XYZ file of C-alpha atoms in Angstrom:
227
model
C 63.667 147.398 72.870
C 64.131 148.917 76.308
C 64.857 152.616 76.513
C 66.273 152.286 80.034
C 69.876 153.486 80.163
C 72.545 151.203 81.693
C 73.255 153.721 84.430
C 69.653 154.217 85.472
C 69.155 153.534 89.202
C 66.864 150.773 90.363
C 63.322 151.775 91.340
C 63.011 152.857 94.955
C 60.698 149.946 95.772
C 63.325 147.443 94.580
C 65.991 148.518 97.074
C 64.268 147.312 100.267
C 63.259 144.110 98.495
C 66.869 143.421 97.541
C 68.013 144.150 101.099
C 65.342 141.828 102.494
C 66.439 139.117 100.059
C 70.048 139.433 101.169
C 68.952 139.293 104.797
C 67.003 136.077 104.155
C 69.966 134.504 102.389
C 72.184 135.578 105.268
C 69.890 133.961 107.820
C 69.781 130.742 105.792
C 73.577 130.672 105.486
C 73.977 131.342 109.211
C 71.498 128.603 110.109
C 73.366 126.253 107.775
C 76.647 127.217 109.410
C 75.195 126.549 112.867
C 73.790 123.193 111.753
C 77.072 122.144 110.124
C 78.962 123.191 113.254
C 76.655 121.108 115.444
C 76.993 118.138 113.096
C 80.775 118.413 113.005
C 81.239 118.800 116.750
C 78.697 116.078 117.448
C 80.531 113.728 115.090
C 83.807 114.428 116.858
C 82.269 113.785 120.261
C 80.784 110.529 118.983
C 84.085 109.596 117.310
C 82.208 109.261 113.989
C 84.851 110.270 111.442
C 82.586 110.188 108.332
C 80.387 112.871 109.895
C 83.417 115.103 110.416
C 84.548 114.533 106.820
C 81.107 115.545 105.554
C 80.480 118.530 107.826
C 83.887 120.199 108.043
C 84.245 121.137 104.338
C 80.957 123.091 104.301
C 81.652 125.245 107.365
C 83.704 128.031 105.802
C 81.698 128.282 102.543
C 78.542 128.838 104.613
C 80.303 131.427 106.776
C 81.584 133.137 103.626
C 78.053 133.230 102.211
C 76.770 134.782 105.424
C 79.586 137.316 105.530
C 79.000 138.358 101.912
C 75.321 139.081 102.584
C 76.500 141.367 105.406
C 78.865 143.379 103.235
C 82.120 141.617 104.132
C 85.340 143.163 102.759
C 87.076 141.126 100.056
C 90.088 140.498 102.267
C 87.837 138.928 104.884
C 86.305 136.646 102.262
C 89.804 135.720 101.081
C 90.942 134.974 104.644
C 87.973 132.668 105.211
C 88.508 130.895 101.893
C 92.172 130.271 102.647
C 90.996 128.907 106.002
C 88.724 126.590 104.018
C 91.729 125.426 102.028
C 93.511 124.639 105.276
C 90.460 122.774 106.543
C 90.420 120.544 103.463
C 94.137 119.818 103.643
C 94.005 118.849 107.311
C 91.410 116.182 106.560
C 94.321 114.099 105.256
C 96.600 112.504 107.826
C 99.965 113.160 106.184
C 102.845 115.533 106.851
C 102.626 117.021 103.350
C 98.933 117.774 103.884
C 99.753 119.338 107.262
C 102.297 121.663 105.633
C 99.900 122.577 102.810
C 97.164 123.306 105.330
C 99.492 125.405 107.460
C 100.536 127.349 104.372
C 96.927 128.015 103.399
C 96.095 129.239 106.889
C 99.224 131.414 106.821
C 98.021 133.191 103.679
C 94.675 133.692 105.408
C 96.448 135.320 108.341
C 98.224 137.677 105.950
C 94.815 138.637 104.535
C 93.582 139.313 108.054
C 96.647 141.424 108.884
C 96.200 143.566 105.783
C 92.495 143.900 106.563
C 93.205 145.058 110.117
C 95.468 147.792 108.771
C 97.330 150.160 111.065
C 94.649 150.636 113.688
C 96.208 151.048 117.154
C 96.203 148.086 119.530
C 97.076 147.809 123.210
C 100.892 147.472 123.547
C 100.515 145.594 126.842
C 98.490 142.967 125.034
C 101.224 142.842 122.428
C 103.756 142.143 125.162
C 101.600 139.333 126.533
C 101.277 137.768 123.098
C 105.027 138.032 122.565
C 105.723 136.219 125.828
C 103.164 133.564 124.910
C 104.783 133.068 121.500
C 108.314 132.768 122.865
C 107.258 130.457 125.676
C 105.216 128.174 123.436
C 107.892 127.851 120.751
C 110.569 127.232 123.406
C 108.543 124.506 125.102
C 107.431 122.803 121.880
C 110.721 123.024 119.992
C 112.399 119.873 121.268
C 109.260 117.740 120.916
C 108.384 118.720 117.345
C 109.680 116.653 114.419
C 112.931 118.274 113.254
C 111.617 119.121 109.790
C 108.555 120.867 111.245
C 110.281 123.072 113.802
C 111.098 126.020 111.542
C 107.756 126.007 109.642
C 105.799 125.805 112.908
C 107.848 128.599 114.483
C 107.343 130.858 111.447
C 103.642 130.097 111.315
C 103.323 130.736 115.056
C 104.865 134.180 114.625
C 102.374 135.066 111.882
C 99.429 133.643 113.821
C 100.371 135.525 116.989
C 100.698 138.768 115.040
C 97.215 138.217 113.588
C 95.765 137.442 117.020
C 97.280 140.595 118.489
C 96.272 142.866 115.616
C 92.695 141.509 115.612
C 92.173 143.246 118.956
C 92.406 146.588 117.149
C 88.913 145.922 115.743
C 87.325 145.465 119.153
C 86.532 142.775 121.665
C 84.688 140.444 119.284
C 87.459 140.237 116.701
C 90.109 140.205 119.421
C 88.488 137.204 121.077
C 88.339 135.519 117.684
C 92.054 136.028 117.190
C 92.819 134.664 120.648
C 90.690 131.553 120.043
C 92.405 130.977 116.700
C 95.743 131.044 118.498
C 94.443 128.609 121.112
C 93.062 126.246 118.479
C 96.311 126.054 116.549
C 98.322 125.716 119.751
C 96.241 122.633 120.572
C 97.136 121.243 117.144
C 100.828 121.936 117.747
C 100.792 120.167 121.111
C 99.270 117.151 119.386
C 102.011 117.155 116.746
C 104.549 117.361 119.584
C 102.874 114.327 121.209
C 102.043 116.175 124.426
C 99.252 114.851 126.677
C 95.880 115.876 125.260
C 92.417 116.649 126.574
C 89.762 113.976 125.988
C 88.468 114.295 122.405
C 91.175 116.786 121.382
C 89.759 117.220 117.863
C 86.505 118.463 119.399
C 88.266 121.252 121.286
C 90.374 122.161 118.266
C 87.326 122.508 116.034
C 85.159 124.206 118.674
C 87.737 126.947 119.240
C 88.497 127.239 115.510
C 84.889 127.605 114.381
C 84.194 130.145 117.122
C 87.355 132.031 116.132
C 86.427 132.313 112.463
C 82.866 133.354 113.275
C 84.020 136.060 115.693
C 86.649 137.325 113.265
C 84.156 137.353 110.397
C 81.502 139.257 112.318
C 83.999 141.480 114.117
C 85.666 142.553 110.862
C 82.422 143.273 108.994
C 81.300 146.919 108.787
C 79.062 147.855 111.706
C 76.504 149.370 109.384
C 75.888 145.896 107.968
C 74.150 145.007 111.217
C 75.985 141.754 111.887
C 75.138 139.879 115.082
């Protein structure tokens, strides 16, 4: 029988080993995330839908794994997981799936907003985001399906608030919030049947993946050493 008490600290030599193990797992998860991103974007460029279906669902779990090894707050993990739920829903080409996905992303934005807290942000940037929100909703309104107008407008308000508040954490997170807004605006213009860039799904996913990565690393404690 062991005489070691439950509250006894780990031996000093075990601490650096555990940290090194977490760092290795983090590097593996990040490499996996990079590989899955390349596979997904490459599939979209090649118009190979099965590759997108395979690669997209593993993106956020790998980013979550990386973030956890770097000491990510629980709210950040929750935000990424709700983003994963939205990713899965949007794989299905149906209005119900679109609404479910939008709802899952909306909960993720709430998690981000709570995580960002009451840190001060630039009011001029807030004004710019407000003008962008009003202009986008005004321009899209008449071209959106009638039953999607109110949900899209409400979601856009929440998304814009998240994008603005992300800037309170610094340039990295702020850029992530802005790219998230851009990505979802591209989706909305597609729903409204506006003219699209070539390979629109590629640009949507490229901006989305970059947004989540920048938000995840920008919202992780600096002492965790995220890069």
